[in-house]
Coordinates of C-alpha atoms in Angstrom, one line a residue:
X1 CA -30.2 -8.6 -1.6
X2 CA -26.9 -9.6 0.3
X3 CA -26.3 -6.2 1.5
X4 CA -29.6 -4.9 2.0
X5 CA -31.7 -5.2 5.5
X6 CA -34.2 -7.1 3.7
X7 CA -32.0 -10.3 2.9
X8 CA -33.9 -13.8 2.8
X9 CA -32.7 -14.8 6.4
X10 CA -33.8 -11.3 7.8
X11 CA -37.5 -11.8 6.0
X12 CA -38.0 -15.9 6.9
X13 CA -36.5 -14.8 10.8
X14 CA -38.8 -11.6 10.6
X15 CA -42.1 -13.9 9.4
X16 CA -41.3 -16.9 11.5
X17 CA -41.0 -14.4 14.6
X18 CA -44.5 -12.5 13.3
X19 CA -46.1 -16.0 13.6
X20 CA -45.0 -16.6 17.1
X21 CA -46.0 -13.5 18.6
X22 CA -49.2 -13.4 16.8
X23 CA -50.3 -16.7 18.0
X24 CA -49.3 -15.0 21.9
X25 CA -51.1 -12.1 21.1
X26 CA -54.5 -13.6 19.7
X27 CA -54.3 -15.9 22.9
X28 CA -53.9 -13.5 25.6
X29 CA -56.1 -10.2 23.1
X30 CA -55.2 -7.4 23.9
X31 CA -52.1 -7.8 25.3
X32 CA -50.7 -8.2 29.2
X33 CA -51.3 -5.4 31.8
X34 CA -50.6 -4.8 35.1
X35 CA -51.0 -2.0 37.7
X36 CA -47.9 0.3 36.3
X37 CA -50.5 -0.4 32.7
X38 CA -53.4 0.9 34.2
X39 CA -52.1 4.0 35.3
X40 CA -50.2 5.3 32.2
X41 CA -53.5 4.6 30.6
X42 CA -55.5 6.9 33.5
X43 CA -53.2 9.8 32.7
X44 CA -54.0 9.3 29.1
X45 CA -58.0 9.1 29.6
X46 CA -58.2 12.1 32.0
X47 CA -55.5 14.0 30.0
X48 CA -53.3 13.9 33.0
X49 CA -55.2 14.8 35.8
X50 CA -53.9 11.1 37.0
X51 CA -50.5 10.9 37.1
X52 CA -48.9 7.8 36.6
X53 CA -45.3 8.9 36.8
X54 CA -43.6 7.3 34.4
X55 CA -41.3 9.1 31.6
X56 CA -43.4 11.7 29.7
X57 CA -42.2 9.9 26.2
X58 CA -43.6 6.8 27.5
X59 CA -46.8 8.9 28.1
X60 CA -46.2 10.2 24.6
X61 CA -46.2 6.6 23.4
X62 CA -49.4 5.9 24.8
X63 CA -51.2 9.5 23.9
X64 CA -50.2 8.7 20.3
X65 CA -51.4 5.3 19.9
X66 CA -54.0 4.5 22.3
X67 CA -55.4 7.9 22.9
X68 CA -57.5 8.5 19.3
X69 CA -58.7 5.4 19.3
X70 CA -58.9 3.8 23.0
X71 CA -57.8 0.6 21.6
X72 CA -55.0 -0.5 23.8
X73 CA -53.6 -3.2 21.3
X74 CA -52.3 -0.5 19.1
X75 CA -49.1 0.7 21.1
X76 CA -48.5 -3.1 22.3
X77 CA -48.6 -4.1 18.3
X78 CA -46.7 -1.0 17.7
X79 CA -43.7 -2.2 20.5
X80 CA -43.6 -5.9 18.8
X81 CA -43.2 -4.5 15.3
X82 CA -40.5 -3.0 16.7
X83 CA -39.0 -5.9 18.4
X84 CA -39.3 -8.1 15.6
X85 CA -37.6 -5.8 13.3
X86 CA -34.8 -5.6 15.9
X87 CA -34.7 -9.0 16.6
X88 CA -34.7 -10.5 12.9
X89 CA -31.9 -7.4 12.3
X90 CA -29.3 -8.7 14.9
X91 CA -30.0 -12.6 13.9
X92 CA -29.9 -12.3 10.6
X93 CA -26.5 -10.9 11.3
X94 CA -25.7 -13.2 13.2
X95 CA -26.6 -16.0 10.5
X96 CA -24.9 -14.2 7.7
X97 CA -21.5 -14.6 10.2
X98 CA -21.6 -18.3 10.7
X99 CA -22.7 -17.3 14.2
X100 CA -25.5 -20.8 14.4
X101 CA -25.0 -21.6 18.1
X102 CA -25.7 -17.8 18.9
X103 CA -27.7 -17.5 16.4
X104 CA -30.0 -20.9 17.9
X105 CA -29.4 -19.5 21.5
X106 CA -30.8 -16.0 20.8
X107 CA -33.6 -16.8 18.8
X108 CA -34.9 -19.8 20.7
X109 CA -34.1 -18.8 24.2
X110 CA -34.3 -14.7 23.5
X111 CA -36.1 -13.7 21.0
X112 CA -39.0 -16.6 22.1
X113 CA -38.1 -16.7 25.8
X114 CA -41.0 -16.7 27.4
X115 CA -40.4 -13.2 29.9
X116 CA -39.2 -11.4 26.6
X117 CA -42.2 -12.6 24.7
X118 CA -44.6 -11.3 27.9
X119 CA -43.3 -7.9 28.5
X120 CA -42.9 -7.2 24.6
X121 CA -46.4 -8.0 24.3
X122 CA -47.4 -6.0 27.4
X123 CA -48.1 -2.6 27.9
X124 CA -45.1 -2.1 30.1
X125 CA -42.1 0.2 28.8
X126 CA -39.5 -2.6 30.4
X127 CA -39.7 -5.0 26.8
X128 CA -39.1 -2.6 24.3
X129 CA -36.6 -0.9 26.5
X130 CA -34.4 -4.2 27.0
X131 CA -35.0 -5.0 23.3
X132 CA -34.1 -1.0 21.9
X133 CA -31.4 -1.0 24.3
X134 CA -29.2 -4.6 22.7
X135 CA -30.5 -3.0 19.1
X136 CA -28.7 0.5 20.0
X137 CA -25.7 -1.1 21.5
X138 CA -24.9 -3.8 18.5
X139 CA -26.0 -1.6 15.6
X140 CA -23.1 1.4 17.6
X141 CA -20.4 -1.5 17.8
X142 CA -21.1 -2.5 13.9
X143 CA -21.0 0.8 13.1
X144 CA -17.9 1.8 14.9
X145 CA -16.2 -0.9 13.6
X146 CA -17.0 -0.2 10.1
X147 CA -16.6 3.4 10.9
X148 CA -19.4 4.0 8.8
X149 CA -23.4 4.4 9.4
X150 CA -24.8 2.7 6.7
X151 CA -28.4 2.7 5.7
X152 CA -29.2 -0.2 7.4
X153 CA -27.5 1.3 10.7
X154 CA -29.8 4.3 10.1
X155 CA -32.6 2.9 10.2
X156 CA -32.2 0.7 13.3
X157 CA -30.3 3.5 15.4
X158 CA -32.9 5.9 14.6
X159 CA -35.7 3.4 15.4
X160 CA -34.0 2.1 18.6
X161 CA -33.0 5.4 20.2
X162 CA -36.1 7.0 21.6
X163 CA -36.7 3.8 23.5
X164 CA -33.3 2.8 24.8
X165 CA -32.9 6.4 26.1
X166 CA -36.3 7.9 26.7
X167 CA -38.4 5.3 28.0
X168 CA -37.4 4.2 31.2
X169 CA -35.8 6.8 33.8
X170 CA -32.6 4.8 34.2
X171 CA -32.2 5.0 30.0
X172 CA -30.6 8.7 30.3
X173 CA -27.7 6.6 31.3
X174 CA -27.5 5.1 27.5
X175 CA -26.5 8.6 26.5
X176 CA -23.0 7.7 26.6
X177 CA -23.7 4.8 23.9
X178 CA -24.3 7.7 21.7
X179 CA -20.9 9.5 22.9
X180 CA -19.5 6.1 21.9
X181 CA -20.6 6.7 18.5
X182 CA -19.8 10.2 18.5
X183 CA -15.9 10.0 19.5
X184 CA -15.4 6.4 17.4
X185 CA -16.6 8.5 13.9
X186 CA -15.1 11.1 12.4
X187 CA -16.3 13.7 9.8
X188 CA -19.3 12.9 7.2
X189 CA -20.1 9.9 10.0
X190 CA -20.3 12.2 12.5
X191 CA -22.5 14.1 11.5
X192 CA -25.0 11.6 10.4
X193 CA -25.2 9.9 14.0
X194 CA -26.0 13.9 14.8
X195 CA -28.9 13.9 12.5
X196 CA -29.9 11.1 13.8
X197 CA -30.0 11.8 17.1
X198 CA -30.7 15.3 17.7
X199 CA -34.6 14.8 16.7
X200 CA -35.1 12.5 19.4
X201 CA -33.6 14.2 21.9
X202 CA -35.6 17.5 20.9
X203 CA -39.0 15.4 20.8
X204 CA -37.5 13.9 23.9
X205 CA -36.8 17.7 25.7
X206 CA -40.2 18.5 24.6
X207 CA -42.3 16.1 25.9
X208 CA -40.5 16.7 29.5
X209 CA -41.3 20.5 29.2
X210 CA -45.3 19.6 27.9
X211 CA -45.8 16.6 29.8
X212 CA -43.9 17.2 33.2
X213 CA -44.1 14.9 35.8
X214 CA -45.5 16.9 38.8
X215 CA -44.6 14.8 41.7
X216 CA -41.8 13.3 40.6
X217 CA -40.4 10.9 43.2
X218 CA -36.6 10.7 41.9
X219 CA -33.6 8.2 42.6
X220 CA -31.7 9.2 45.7
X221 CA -34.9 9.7 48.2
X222 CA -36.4 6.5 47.3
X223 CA -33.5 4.4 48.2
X224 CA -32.5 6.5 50.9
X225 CA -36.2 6.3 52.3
X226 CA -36.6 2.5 52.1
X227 CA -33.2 1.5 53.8
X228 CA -34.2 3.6 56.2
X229 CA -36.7 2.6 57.6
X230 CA -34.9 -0.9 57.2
X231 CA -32.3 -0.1 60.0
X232 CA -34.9 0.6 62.4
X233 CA -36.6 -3.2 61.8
X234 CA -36.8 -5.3 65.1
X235 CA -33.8 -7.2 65.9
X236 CA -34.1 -9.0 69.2
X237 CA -30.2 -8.8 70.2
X238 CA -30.9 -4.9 70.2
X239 CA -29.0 -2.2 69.1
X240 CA -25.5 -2.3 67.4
X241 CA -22.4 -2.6 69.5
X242 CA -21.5 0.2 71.7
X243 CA -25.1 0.9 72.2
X244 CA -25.1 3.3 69.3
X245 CA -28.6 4.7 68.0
X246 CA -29.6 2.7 64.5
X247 CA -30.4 5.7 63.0
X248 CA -30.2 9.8 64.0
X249 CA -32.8 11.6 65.9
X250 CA -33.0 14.2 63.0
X251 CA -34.1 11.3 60.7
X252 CA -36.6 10.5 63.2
X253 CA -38.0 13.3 63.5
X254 CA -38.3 13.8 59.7
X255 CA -39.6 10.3 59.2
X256 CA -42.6 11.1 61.4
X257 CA -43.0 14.6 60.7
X258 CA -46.4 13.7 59.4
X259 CA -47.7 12.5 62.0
X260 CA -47.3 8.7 61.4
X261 CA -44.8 6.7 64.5
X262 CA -42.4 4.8 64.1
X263 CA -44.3 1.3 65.0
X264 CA -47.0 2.0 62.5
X265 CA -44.5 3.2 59.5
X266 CA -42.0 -0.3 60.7
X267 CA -44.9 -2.1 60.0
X268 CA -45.0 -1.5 56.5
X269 CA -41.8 -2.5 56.0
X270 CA -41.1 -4.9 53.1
X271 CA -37.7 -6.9 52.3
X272 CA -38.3 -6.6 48.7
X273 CA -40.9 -3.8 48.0
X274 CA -41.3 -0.2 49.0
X275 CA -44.7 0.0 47.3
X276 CA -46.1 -0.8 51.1
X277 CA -44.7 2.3 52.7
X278 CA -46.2 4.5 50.0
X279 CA -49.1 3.2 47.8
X280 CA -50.9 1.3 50.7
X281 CA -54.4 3.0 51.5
X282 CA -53.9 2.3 55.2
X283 CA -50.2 2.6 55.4
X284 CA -47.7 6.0 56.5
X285 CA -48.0 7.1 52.9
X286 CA -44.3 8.3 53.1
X287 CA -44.1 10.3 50.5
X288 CA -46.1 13.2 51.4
X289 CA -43.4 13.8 54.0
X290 CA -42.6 17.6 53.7
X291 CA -39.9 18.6 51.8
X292 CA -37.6 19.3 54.3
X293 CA -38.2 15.9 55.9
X294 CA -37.1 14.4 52.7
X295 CA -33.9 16.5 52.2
X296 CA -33.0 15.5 55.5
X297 CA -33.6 12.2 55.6
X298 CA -31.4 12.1 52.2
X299 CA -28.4 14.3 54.3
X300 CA -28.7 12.0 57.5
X301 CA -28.5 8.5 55.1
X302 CA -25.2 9.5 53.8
X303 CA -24.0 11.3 56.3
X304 CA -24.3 8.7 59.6
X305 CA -27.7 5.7 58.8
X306 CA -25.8 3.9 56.0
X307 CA -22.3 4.1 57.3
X308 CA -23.5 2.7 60.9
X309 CA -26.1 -0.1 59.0
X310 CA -23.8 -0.7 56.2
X311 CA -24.6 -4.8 56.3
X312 CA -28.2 -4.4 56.5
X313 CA -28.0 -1.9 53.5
X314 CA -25.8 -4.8 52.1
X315 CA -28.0 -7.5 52.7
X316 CA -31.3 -5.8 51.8
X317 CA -29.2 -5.0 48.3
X318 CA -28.6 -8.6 47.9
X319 CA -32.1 -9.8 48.4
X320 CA -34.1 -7.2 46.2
X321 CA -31.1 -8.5 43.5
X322 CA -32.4 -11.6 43.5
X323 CA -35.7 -11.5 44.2
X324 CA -35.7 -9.6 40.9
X325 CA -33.3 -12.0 39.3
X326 CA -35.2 -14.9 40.2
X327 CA -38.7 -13.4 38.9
X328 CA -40.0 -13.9 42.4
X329 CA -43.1 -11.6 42.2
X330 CA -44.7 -8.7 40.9
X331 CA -45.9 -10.1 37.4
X332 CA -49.0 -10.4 36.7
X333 CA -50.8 -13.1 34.3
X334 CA -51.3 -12.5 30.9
X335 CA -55.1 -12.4 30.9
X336 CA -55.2 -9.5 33.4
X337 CA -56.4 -7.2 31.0
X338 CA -59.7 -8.7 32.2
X339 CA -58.8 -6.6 35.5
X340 CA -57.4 -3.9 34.5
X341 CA -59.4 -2.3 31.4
X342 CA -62.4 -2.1 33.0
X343 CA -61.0 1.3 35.1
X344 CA -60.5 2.8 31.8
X345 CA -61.9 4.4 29.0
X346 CA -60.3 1.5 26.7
X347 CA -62.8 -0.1 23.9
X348 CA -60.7 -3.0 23.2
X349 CA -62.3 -6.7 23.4
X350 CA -60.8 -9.6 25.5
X351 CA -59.5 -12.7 23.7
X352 CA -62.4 -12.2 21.0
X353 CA -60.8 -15.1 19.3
X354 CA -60.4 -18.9 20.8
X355 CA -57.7 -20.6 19.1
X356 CA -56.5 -24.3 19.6
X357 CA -53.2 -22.9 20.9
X358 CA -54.4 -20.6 22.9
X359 CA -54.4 -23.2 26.0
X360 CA -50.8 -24.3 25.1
X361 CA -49.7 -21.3 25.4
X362 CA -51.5 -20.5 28.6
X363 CA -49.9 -24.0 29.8
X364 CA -46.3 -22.9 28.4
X365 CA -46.4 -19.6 30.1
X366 CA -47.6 -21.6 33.5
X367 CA -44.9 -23.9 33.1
X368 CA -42.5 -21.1 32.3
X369 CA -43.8 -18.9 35.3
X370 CA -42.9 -22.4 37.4
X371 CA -39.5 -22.5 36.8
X372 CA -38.8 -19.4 36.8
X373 CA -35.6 -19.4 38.6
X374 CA -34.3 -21.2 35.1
X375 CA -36.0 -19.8 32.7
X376 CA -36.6 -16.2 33.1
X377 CA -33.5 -15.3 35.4
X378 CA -31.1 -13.3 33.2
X379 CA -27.8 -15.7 34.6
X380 CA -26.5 -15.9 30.5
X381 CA -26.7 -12.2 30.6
X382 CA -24.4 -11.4 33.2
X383 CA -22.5 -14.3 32.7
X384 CA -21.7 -13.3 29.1
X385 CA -21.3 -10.0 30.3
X386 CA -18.7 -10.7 32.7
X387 CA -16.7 -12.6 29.8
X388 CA -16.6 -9.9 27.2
X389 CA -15.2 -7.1 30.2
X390 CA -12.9 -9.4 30.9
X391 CA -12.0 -10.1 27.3
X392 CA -12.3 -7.0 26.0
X393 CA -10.0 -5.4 28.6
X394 CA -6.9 -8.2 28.4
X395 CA -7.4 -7.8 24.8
X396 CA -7.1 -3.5 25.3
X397 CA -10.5 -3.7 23.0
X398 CA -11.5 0.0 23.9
X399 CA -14.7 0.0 21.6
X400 CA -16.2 -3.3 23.5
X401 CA -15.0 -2.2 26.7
X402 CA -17.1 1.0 26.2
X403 CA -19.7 -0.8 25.0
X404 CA -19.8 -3.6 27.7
X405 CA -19.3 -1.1 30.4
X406 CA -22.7 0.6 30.2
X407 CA -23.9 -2.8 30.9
X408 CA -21.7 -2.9 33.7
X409 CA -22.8 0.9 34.7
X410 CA -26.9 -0.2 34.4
X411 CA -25.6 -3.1 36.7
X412 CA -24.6 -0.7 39.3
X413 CA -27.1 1.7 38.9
X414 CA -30.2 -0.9 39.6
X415 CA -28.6 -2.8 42.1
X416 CA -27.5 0.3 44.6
X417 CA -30.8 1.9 43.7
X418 CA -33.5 -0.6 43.4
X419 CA -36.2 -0.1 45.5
X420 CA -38.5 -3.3 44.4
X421 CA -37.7 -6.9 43.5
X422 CA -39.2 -6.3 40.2
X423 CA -37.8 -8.5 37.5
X424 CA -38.6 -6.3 34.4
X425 CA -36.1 -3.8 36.1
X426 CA -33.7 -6.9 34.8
X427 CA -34.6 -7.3 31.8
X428 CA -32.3 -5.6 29.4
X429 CA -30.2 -8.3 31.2
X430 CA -31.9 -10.9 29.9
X431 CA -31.6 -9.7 26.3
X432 CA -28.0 -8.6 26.8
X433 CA -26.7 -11.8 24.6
X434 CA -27.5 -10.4 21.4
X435 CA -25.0 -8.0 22.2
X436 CA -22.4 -9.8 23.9
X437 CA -22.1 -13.2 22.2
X438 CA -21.5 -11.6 18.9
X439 CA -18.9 -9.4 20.6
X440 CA -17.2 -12.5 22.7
X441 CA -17.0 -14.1 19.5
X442 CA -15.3 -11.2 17.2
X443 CA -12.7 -10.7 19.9
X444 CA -12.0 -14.6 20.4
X445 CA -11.4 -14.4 16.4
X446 CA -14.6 -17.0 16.1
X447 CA -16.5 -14.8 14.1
X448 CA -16.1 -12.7 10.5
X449 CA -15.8 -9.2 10.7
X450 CA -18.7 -7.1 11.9
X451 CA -18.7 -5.2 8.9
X452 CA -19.8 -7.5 6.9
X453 CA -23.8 -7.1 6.3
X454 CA -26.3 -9.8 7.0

């Protein structure tokens, strides 16, 4: 059983994690939702009349296992079976390697954190996108290592790979993980991590050609939008030096070429949240801007509004960061299902079930929520991914400097492009230590070689 997935410390982490989420789930039945919840579950009911826009194989997701049935539990038990199996994979791993104090760390402070726990158990794409993601990344590094994809290693990349790439927009980036795997294998190898992938990305390619998102609102034009209208916020000392105009009169002219002004579109201006100039019933409603408008307010950002408000675009980066990073907003509590399926065509009960822990758990997640600047900000994440770059470079590791850097790269890509302080956007962050610490400690020689099964 030593070399097999289902070892004795991968089945006791695998129950003992079963029991913990259980005891969540039957508190807050069906599971959490929020507004982003309600509408992938509208473009389900009315067969995608609604649009939700989010990633057609997250629609897929839903369609599958909610659809038939209108019980919204399913896909939310479906993404912490998942998880689990994930989890108790990577710990049990960890175990087997004499790893205890990561091995403590990840399944006390990860695995049972409190923000992982919520969005696992949510119907939100963000949990089992941070989870898939760490699963992808250490099961590619084991396997590179070993230069070999074992059976174990087939069954978690296979499972881990629609998620990490296809569920969230910014997972197309975790291609590359796969390129890892592709140039570190050769021959046989190679070709299995082919089979393996080249389903998913044909189920993948189909659903974006059935289920195409028809308004879809992209990267570039958010951002650009948002900063923006930024620049032109009220600043009492006036303009910038020289008398300069904030932003060009082309851009001003596309930003109210729907008839909205400037005042009333300023007004709607959020530090941390774009949601305000777009989704607000009585706001500008910027994005049914014509086309054109958009393409030029896109051409006039790069080509003269960021350069000339480069500190505001720097400062407004800065606070969305950690507005996210601290879990400042934007979550909503775990009973708002009681909200939420009431819009839809859902037939699952609420809480149906009152358990002595349930109010425990609704204090521990209160408590939790409280502190959230300690407890759910992701600081070990980026901390421990700041050490193993830096270790895995002085030590010319080219494998875990790969690996690490699509951290780094996901880094970038939310911080430049973030549009709201939404913490789930940090998540994969948060989970990031069952990837790194296990890495830190191979390349400081602490730990036995990743080859070795759990």
């Amino acid at each position: 059983m030593k070399n097999s997935i289902f070892s004795r410390s991968f089945i006791a982490i695998f129950l003992f994690l079963t029991l913990i989420y259980s005891l969540w789930m039957l508190a807050f039945w069906p599971g959490v939702f929020g507004q982003d919840s309600l509408a992938i579950l509208l473009e389900v009911d009315t067969k995608r009349e609604f649009q939700s826009g989010k990633p057609p194989f997250w629609f897929l997701h839903t369609y599958i296992f909610y659809g038939p049935t209108k019980l919204v539990e399913i896909p939310i038990i479906v993404q912490i079976t998942l998880c689990i199996f994930i989890f108790s994979r990577i710990l049990a791993w960890m175990y087997s390697n004499n790893l205890k104090k990561s091995f403590i760390f990840s399944i006390i402070f990860i695995a049972c954190g409190p923000s992982v726990i919520y969005y696992v158990s949510s119907l939100y794409s963000d949990g089992i996108y941070a989870v898939c993601l760490s699963g992808l990344m250490f099961e590619v590094w084991r396997c590179c290592k070993n230069k070999k994809i074992d059976l174990t290693s087939g069954i978690m990349l296979f499972a881990c790979i629609p998620y990490a790439i296809f569920s969230r927009p910014n997972g197309i980036l975790n291609i590359s993980i796969i390129v890892i795997l592709f140039v570190f294998l050769r021959g046989l190898e190679r070709k299995k991590a082919i089979a393996l992938f080249t389903p998913w990305l044909a189920i993948g390619v189909t659903a974006s050609v059935l289920f195409p998102i028809k308004h879809p609102i992209g990267t570039i034009f958010p951002m650009a939008l948002y900063e923006t209208v930024g620049f032109l916020e009220h600043r009492p000392m006036g303009n910038w030096e020289r008398n300069e105009p904030r932003v060009t009169e082309k851009t001003v002219q596309a930003l109210t070429s729907s008839g909205k002004t400037l005042e009333h579109i300023s007004q709607f201006y959020d530090h941390y949240y774009w949601d305000p100039l777009i989704f607000f019933p009585d706001g500008p409603a910027l994005l049914s801007l014509p086309e054109n408008s958009k393409k030029r307010i896109i051409k006039e950002f790069f080509k003269y509004n960021l350069w000339h408000n480069f500190p505001a675009f720097a400062a407004s980066r800065v606070n969305i960061f950690f507005h996210a990073t601290l879990a400042m907003g934007g979550i909503p509590g775990p009973t708002n299902a009681d909200n939420v399926l009431h819009q839809t065509q859902a037939i699952s009960s609420i809480r149906p079930i009152e358990f002595i822990t349930n109010q425990y758990l609704d204090k521990y997640f209160s408590f939790s929520e409280r502190h959230h600047g300690f407890i759910w900000a992701p600081w070990i994440g980026y901390l421990t991914i700041i050490i193993a770059l830096i270790i895995s470079f002085s030590k010319r590791a080219t494998l875990e400097a790969s690996i690490i850097s699509v951290y780094a790269i996901q880094f970038l890509a939310v911080f430049i492009f973030s549009i709201a302080g939404e913490y789930r956007y940090l998540l994969s962050f948060f989970t990031a230590p069952l990837v790194t610490l296990p890495i830190i400690s191979y390349l400081r020689g602490t730990s036995q070689n990743p080859t070795k099964a759990e």
